[in-house]
């Protein structure tokens, strides 16, 4: 049984190749593909020329609209069965035509239809709406039902007996034809209970409200042309039946999230008083929303400018992935901090933001051009020095660890600089699989944020919750298959800087005598636990590289996430395991370290690290049965 596929096209150079390729991908051999072009002027014909050996007929001339073009194709068709595949659409899978032919093996079947998937115009994998047609029941058309036209396949002799598309109708001729065939003439049909076609949103009848109202008027005319009388509520039910088909997630992201983000923005502008508990809810939501809204645009620019991470021997991805996720994290965090942060409460806020800019642009340059390690380190050093001296954020008390209490000012400055550099590089180096740097960073930010909230350090709580919100928004795309984006060095180093700043502030706020009613004993060890996985892994891989007489910055696959991947865990599984360990470590150490003496806390911290080191070594030595796909 031969199948003819008719495609009407006019100025669809951006989508026609997808349509043709989806036809060529079909596993059914007897397919005739006819293209009817309405004299396109955008280069569509040039593209069709590249497929001339695969297309059975190409007609290019002016026509009287899409239904006139389809009628031309039907008249030229030589197949036993005719289907329509618009230039914006593509078959759902390579077995679609085979599935349709199986239905036609029943000699009583004159037409078939199936389910339709609506997709975003810019992202073919983003499902906007799912139309599950369901079986045709008596009087179904009277209750607003109709099958999805792009999935409608009909035997050719039906067109010859019952007529083609009515070109007097400009937006509802497909509805009229199916009404005529299925309702008036009761052609026997078969419902294929699976998606057959993916259709880009923005069709002629649904492009805007004006077209939808015009189509609704033509629906009434379709009944009149066939001497049929619909129910009074038929025209109302027809659009209402489609409401449940729409993807809430898509439209929430497109319309609801921007609306709520704008509301948060105006609330942030209006609130000039003290920071309230309500603000602690607004800030992470606002940062999350800004990240959600901005990342699709950032991805598009990154792909257009080839700002991507290409696969190599150490990569776990196969296709180039944009590396500009840090732009969204940085922007969402900084905007939120500036809106809600109290400049008077944080005297060094401008210096911290300036340091964030230095880290951000250093990372951006490394993401785009591969920065020399020495220059990268100099950028990091400039940023942390700015924080330590201009934000007046440094440690001068050692909590009695090894009998040391007060630190010489310069020793405190140097130790703080070193601590911040370690934090920046810890999150930079742990960023090796999806969600790990952002996930552990979010856990640390939320942990510090809760403490700063309880301790009445409002602006630092804003810092923490802004970062957490932006990271959670980023993770949605980092784990996505169709809209994947990486943090890049700009993002991971920015996380390290802000978490480092929060850790130093947390430590200095718990010096004796306590400056907070929520006093935490052994604060340095609690801060280490909150940043545990990134810090421990940094120290472990550095030690291994030094033992092997390699540069501490020599790239390898000894990180904990590489070890977990080698045991056939997915990125998501490995990340969730490590985030869970990080959360448990943070929570338990908050409680435990408050109960012991400083030197005991030091021994416990060393013990935890040794346990981590030996655990990684044991996992690394276990045999790998199946090689991880790269």
mmCIF file of N, CA, C and O in Angstrom, residues 366-414:
data_model
loop_
_atom_site.group_PDB
_atom_site.id
_atom_site.type_symbol
_atom_site.label_atom_id
_atom_site.label_comp_id
_atom_site.label_asym_id
_atom_site.label_seq_id
_atom_site.Cartn_x
_atom_site.Cartn_y
_atom_site.Cartn_z
ATOM 1 N N UNK A 366 37.631 32.953 30.893
ATOM 2 C CA UNK A 366 38.120 31.571 30.868
ATOM 3 C C UNK A 366 37.162 30.667 30.097
ATOM 4 O O UNK A 366 37.595 29.776 29.365
ATOM 5 N N UNK A 367 35.866 30.898 30.245
ATOM 6 C CA UNK A 367 34.879 30.103 29.513
ATOM 7 C C UNK A 367 34.965 30.339 28.010
ATOM 8 O O UNK A 367 34.765 29.423 27.210
ATOM 9 N N UNK A 368 35.283 31.570 27.629
ATOM 10 C CA UNK A 368 35.282 31.912 26.211
ATOM 11 C C UNK A 368 36.629 31.655 25.537
ATOM 12 O O UNK A 368 36.670 31.197 24.389
ATOM 13 N N UNK A 369 37.729 31.947 26.239
ATOM 14 C CA UNK A 369 39.043 31.937 25.581
ATOM 15 C C UNK A 369 40.056 30.993 26.216
ATOM 16 O O UNK A 369 41.185 30.894 25.725
ATOM 17 N N UNK A 370 39.726 30.330 27.293
ATOM 18 C CA UNK A 370 40.656 29.489 28.061
ATOM 19 C C UNK A 370 41.791 30.352 28.605
ATOM 20 O O UNK A 370 42.832 30.555 27.972
ATOM 21 N N UNK A 371 41.581 30.880 29.785
ATOM 22 C CA UNK A 371 42.519 31.805 30.417
ATOM 23 C C UNK A 371 43.724 31.062 30.976
ATOM 24 O O UNK A 371 43.603 29.942 31.476
ATOM 25 N N UNK A 372 44.881 31.681 30.891
ATOM 26 C CA UNK A 372 46.078 31.119 31.495
ATOM 27 C C UNK A 372 45.852 30.957 32.998
ATOM 28 O O UNK A 372 45.331 31.853 33.653
ATOM 29 N N UNK A 373 46.238 29.779 33.581
ATOM 30 C CA UNK A 373 45.983 29.539 35.009
ATOM 31 C C UNK A 373 46.521 30.632 35.912
ATOM 32 O O UNK A 373 45.898 30.971 36.926
ATOM 33 N N UNK A 374 47.667 31.194 35.572
ATOM 34 C CA UNK A 374 48.243 32.250 36.408
ATOM 35 C C UNK A 374 47.369 33.499 36.376
ATOM 36 O O UNK A 374 47.146 34.146 37.411
ATOM 37 N N UNK A 375 46.855 33.844 35.199
ATOM 38 C CA UNK A 375 45.985 35.019 35.083
ATOM 39 C C UNK A 375 44.653 34.766 35.796
ATOM 40 O O UNK A 375 44.091 35.677 36.410
ATOM 41 N N UNK A 376 44.187 33.548 35.689
ATOM 42 C CA UNK A 376 42.949 33.185 36.382
ATOM 43 C C UNK A 376 43.126 33.319 37.898
ATOM 44 O O UNK A 376 42.258 33.871 38.592
ATOM 45 N N UNK A 377 44.267 32.845 38.384
ATOM 46 C CA UNK A 377 44.547 32.941 39.818
ATOM 47 C C UNK A 377 44.672 34.403 40.247
ATOM 48 O O UNK A 377 44.209 34.785 41.328
ATOM 49 N N UNK A 378 45.283 35.237 39.407
ATOM 50 C CA UNK A 378 45.427 36.655 39.741
ATOM 51 C C UNK A 378 44.064 37.323 39.850
ATOM 52 O O UNK A 378 43.840 38.177 40.714
ATOM 53 N N UNK A 379 43.129 36.950 38.967
ATOM 54 C CA UNK A 379 41.776 37.486 39.057
ATOM 55 C C UNK A 379 41.105 37.082 40.373
ATOM 56 O O UNK A 379 40.455 37.899 41.037
ATOM 57 N N UNK A 380 41.273 35.809 40.741
ATOM 58 C CA UNK A 380 40.724 35.333 42.013
ATOM 59 C C UNK A 380 41.353 36.079 43.193
ATOM 60 O O UNK A 380 40.651 36.494 44.129
ATOM 61 N N UNK A 381 42.658 36.254 43.144
ATOM 62 C CA UNK A 381 43.371 36.914 44.236
ATOM 63 C C UNK A 381 42.931 38.359 44.393
ATOM 64 O O UNK A 381 42.712 38.842 45.518
ATOM 65 N N UNK A 382 42.775 39.072 43.292
ATOM 66 C CA UNK A 382 42.304 40.457 43.346
ATOM 67 C C UNK A 382 40.928 40.532 43.997
ATOM 68 O O UNK A 382 40.661 41.419 44.821
ATOM 69 N N UNK A 383 40.067 39.601 43.641
ATOM 70 C CA UNK A 383 38.705 39.627 44.169
ATOM 71 C C UNK A 383 38.697 39.399 45.673
ATOM 72 O O UNK A 383 38.034 40.139 46.424
ATOM 73 N N UNK A 384 39.425 38.406 46.152
ATOM 74 C CA UNK A 384 39.375 38.091 47.587
ATOM 75 C C UNK A 384 40.098 39.158 48.404
ATOM 76 O O UNK A 384 39.690 39.453 49.543
ATOM 77 N N UNK A 385 41.155 39.758 47.865
ATOM 78 C CA UNK A 385 41.822 40.857 48.572
ATOM 79 C C UNK A 385 40.864 42.036 48.737
ATOM 80 O O UNK A 385 40.810 42.693 49.782
ATOM 81 N N UNK A 386 40.071 42.298 47.691
ATOM 82 C CA UNK A 386 39.088 43.378 47.750
ATOM 83 C C UNK A 386 38.076 43.121 48.863
ATOM 84 O O UNK A 386 37.701 44.036 49.611
ATOM 85 N N UNK A 387 37.653 41.878 49.000
ATOM 86 C CA UNK A 387 36.701 41.526 50.060
ATOM 87 C C UNK A 387 37.334 41.711 51.431
ATOM 88 O O UNK A 387 36.748 42.327 52.340
ATOM 89 N N UNK A 388 38.528 41.183 51.597
ATOM 90 C CA UNK A 388 39.167 41.179 52.909
ATOM 91 C C UNK A 388 39.443 42.599 53.402
ATOM 92 O O UNK A 388 39.200 42.921 54.574
ATOM 93 N N UNK A 389 39.955 43.466 52.523
ATOM 94 C CA UNK A 389 40.375 44.802 52.971
ATOM 95 C C UNK A 389 39.268 45.851 52.839
ATOM 96 O O UNK A 389 39.083 46.662 53.732
ATOM 97 N N UNK A 390 38.520 45.816 51.738
ATOM 98 C CA UNK A 390 37.506 46.860 51.537
ATOM 99 C C UNK A 390 36.174 46.533 52.181
ATOM 100 O O UNK A 390 35.402 47.438 52.499
ATOM 101 N N UNK A 391 35.892 45.244 52.359
ATOM 102 C CA UNK A 391 34.651 44.868 53.038
ATOM 103 C C UNK A 391 34.898 44.637 54.522
ATOM 104 O O UNK A 391 33.951 44.305 55.258
ATOM 105 N N UNK A 392 36.153 44.780 54.948
ATOM 106 C CA UNK A 392 36.517 44.591 56.361
ATOM 107 C C UNK A 392 35.994 43.246 56.875
ATOM 108 O O UNK A 392 35.370 43.153 57.925
ATOM 109 N N UNK A 393 36.278 42.203 56.097
ATOM 110 C CA UNK A 393 35.783 40.868 56.421
ATOM 111 C C UNK A 393 36.987 39.940 56.551
ATOM 112 O O UNK A 393 37.529 39.454 55.558
ATOM 113 N N UNK A 394 37.423 39.734 57.778
ATOM 114 C CA UNK A 394 38.582 38.877 57.990
ATOM 115 C C UNK A 394 38.529 38.267 59.391
ATOM 116 O O UNK A 394 37.852 38.772 60.282
ATOM 117 N N UNK A 395 39.234 37.180 59.572
ATOM 118 C CA UNK A 395 39.253 36.469 60.861
ATOM 119 C C UNK A 395 40.423 36.971 61.717
ATOM 120 O O UNK A 395 41.544 37.081 61.217
ATOM 121 N N UNK A 396 40.150 37.230 62.980
ATOM 122 C CA UNK A 396 41.223 37.622 63.908
ATOM 123 C C UNK A 396 41.138 36.832 65.212
ATOM 124 O O UNK A 396 41.755 37.192 66.203
ATOM 125 N N UNK A 397 40.345 35.778 65.196
ATOM 126 C CA UNK A 397 40.172 34.944 66.379
ATOM 127 C C UNK A 397 40.144 33.482 65.943
ATOM 128 O O UNK A 397 39.511 33.144 64.935
ATOM 129 N N UNK A 398 40.851 32.594 66.694
ATOM 130 C CA UNK A 398 41.021 31.209 66.269
ATOM 131 C C UNK A 398 40.316 30.216 67.191
ATOM 132 O O UNK A 398 40.559 29.011 67.101
ATOM 133 N N UNK A 399 39.453 30.696 68.053
ATOM 134 C CA UNK A 399 38.547 29.858 68.844
ATOM 135 C C UNK A 399 39.268 28.881 69.778
ATOM 136 O O UNK A 399 38.699 27.880 70.186
ATOM 137 N N UNK A 400 40.522 29.107 70.062
ATOM 138 C CA UNK A 400 41.239 28.214 70.975
ATOM 139 C C UNK A 400 41.690 26.918 70.343
ATOM 140 O O UNK A 400 42.099 25.976 71.048
ATOM 141 N N UNK A 401 41.658 26.850 69.023
ATOM 142 C CA UNK A 401 42.115 25.649 68.328
ATOM 143 C C UNK A 401 43.633 25.538 68.498
ATOM 144 O O UNK A 401 44.365 26.482 68.208
ATOM 145 N N UNK A 402 44.104 24.422 68.974
ATOM 146 C CA UNK A 402 45.519 24.190 69.278
ATOM 147 C C UNK A 402 46.057 25.259 70.241
ATOM 148 O O UNK A 402 47.206 25.668 70.157
ATOM 149 N N UNK A 403 45.167 25.750 71.091
ATOM 150 C CA UNK A 403 45.565 26.739 72.094
ATOM 151 C C UNK A 403 45.686 28.144 71.560
ATOM 152 O O UNK A 403 46.124 29.044 72.287
ATOM 153 N N UNK A 404 45.303 28.382 70.327
ATOM 154 C CA UNK A 404 45.436 29.716 69.713
ATOM 155 C C UNK A 404 44.093 30.431 69.791
ATOM 156 O O UNK A 404 43.063 29.888 69.379
ATOM 157 N N UNK A 405 44.134 31.655 70.280
ATOM 158 C CA UNK A 405 42.907 32.452 70.376
ATOM 159 C C UNK A 405 43.000 33.658 69.449
ATOM 160 O O UNK A 405 42.383 33.687 68.386
ATOM 161 N N UNK A 406 43.750 34.663 69.834
ATOM 162 C CA UNK A 406 43.859 35.869 69.005
ATOM 163 C C UNK A 406 44.923 35.675 67.926
ATOM 164 O O UNK A 406 45.989 35.115 68.168
ATOM 165 N N UNK A 407 44.612 36.175 66.727
ATOM 166 C CA UNK A 407 45.542 36.120 65.606
ATOM 167 C C UNK A 407 46.114 37.509 65.355
ATOM 168 O O UNK A 407 45.413 38.526 65.513
ATOM 169 N N UNK A 408 47.379 37.556 64.980
ATOM 170 C CA UNK A 408 47.965 38.825 64.544
ATOM 171 C C UNK A 408 47.169 39.318 63.333
ATOM 172 O O UNK A 408 46.786 38.520 62.460
ATOM 173 N N UNK A 409 46.881 40.608 63.242
ATOM 174 C CA UNK A 409 46.051 41.108 62.134
ATOM 175 C C UNK A 409 46.494 40.615 60.763
ATOM 176 O O UNK A 409 45.653 40.201 59.947
ATOM 177 N N UNK A 410 47.814 40.656 60.494
ATOM 178 C CA UNK A 410 48.259 40.244 59.162
ATOM 179 C C UNK A 410 48.122 38.743 58.953
ATOM 180 O O UNK A 410 47.838 38.288 57.842
ATOM 181 N N UNK A 411 48.316 37.995 60.012
ATOM 182 C CA UNK A 411 48.082 36.542 59.889
ATOM 183 C C UNK A 411 46.601 36.287 59.608
ATOM 184 O O UNK A 411 46.234 35.430 58.787
ATOM 185 N N UNK A 412 45.734 37.052 60.270
ATOM 186 C CA UNK A 412 44.292 36.930 60.018
ATOM 187 C C UNK A 412 43.933 37.278 58.589
ATOM 188 O O UNK A 412 43.124 36.590 57.952
ATOM 189 N N UNK A 413 44.547 38.367 58.063
ATOM 190 C CA UNK A 413 44.294 38.743 56.674
ATOM 191 C C UNK A 413 44.716 37.620 55.713
ATOM 192 O O UNK A 413 43.961 37.228 54.809
ATOM 193 N N UNK A 414 45.941 37.116 55.912
ATOM 194 C CA UNK A 414 46.467 36.077 55.015
ATOM 195 C C UNK A 414 45.624 34.804 55.107
ATOM 196 O O UNK A 414 45.300 34.176 54.088
#
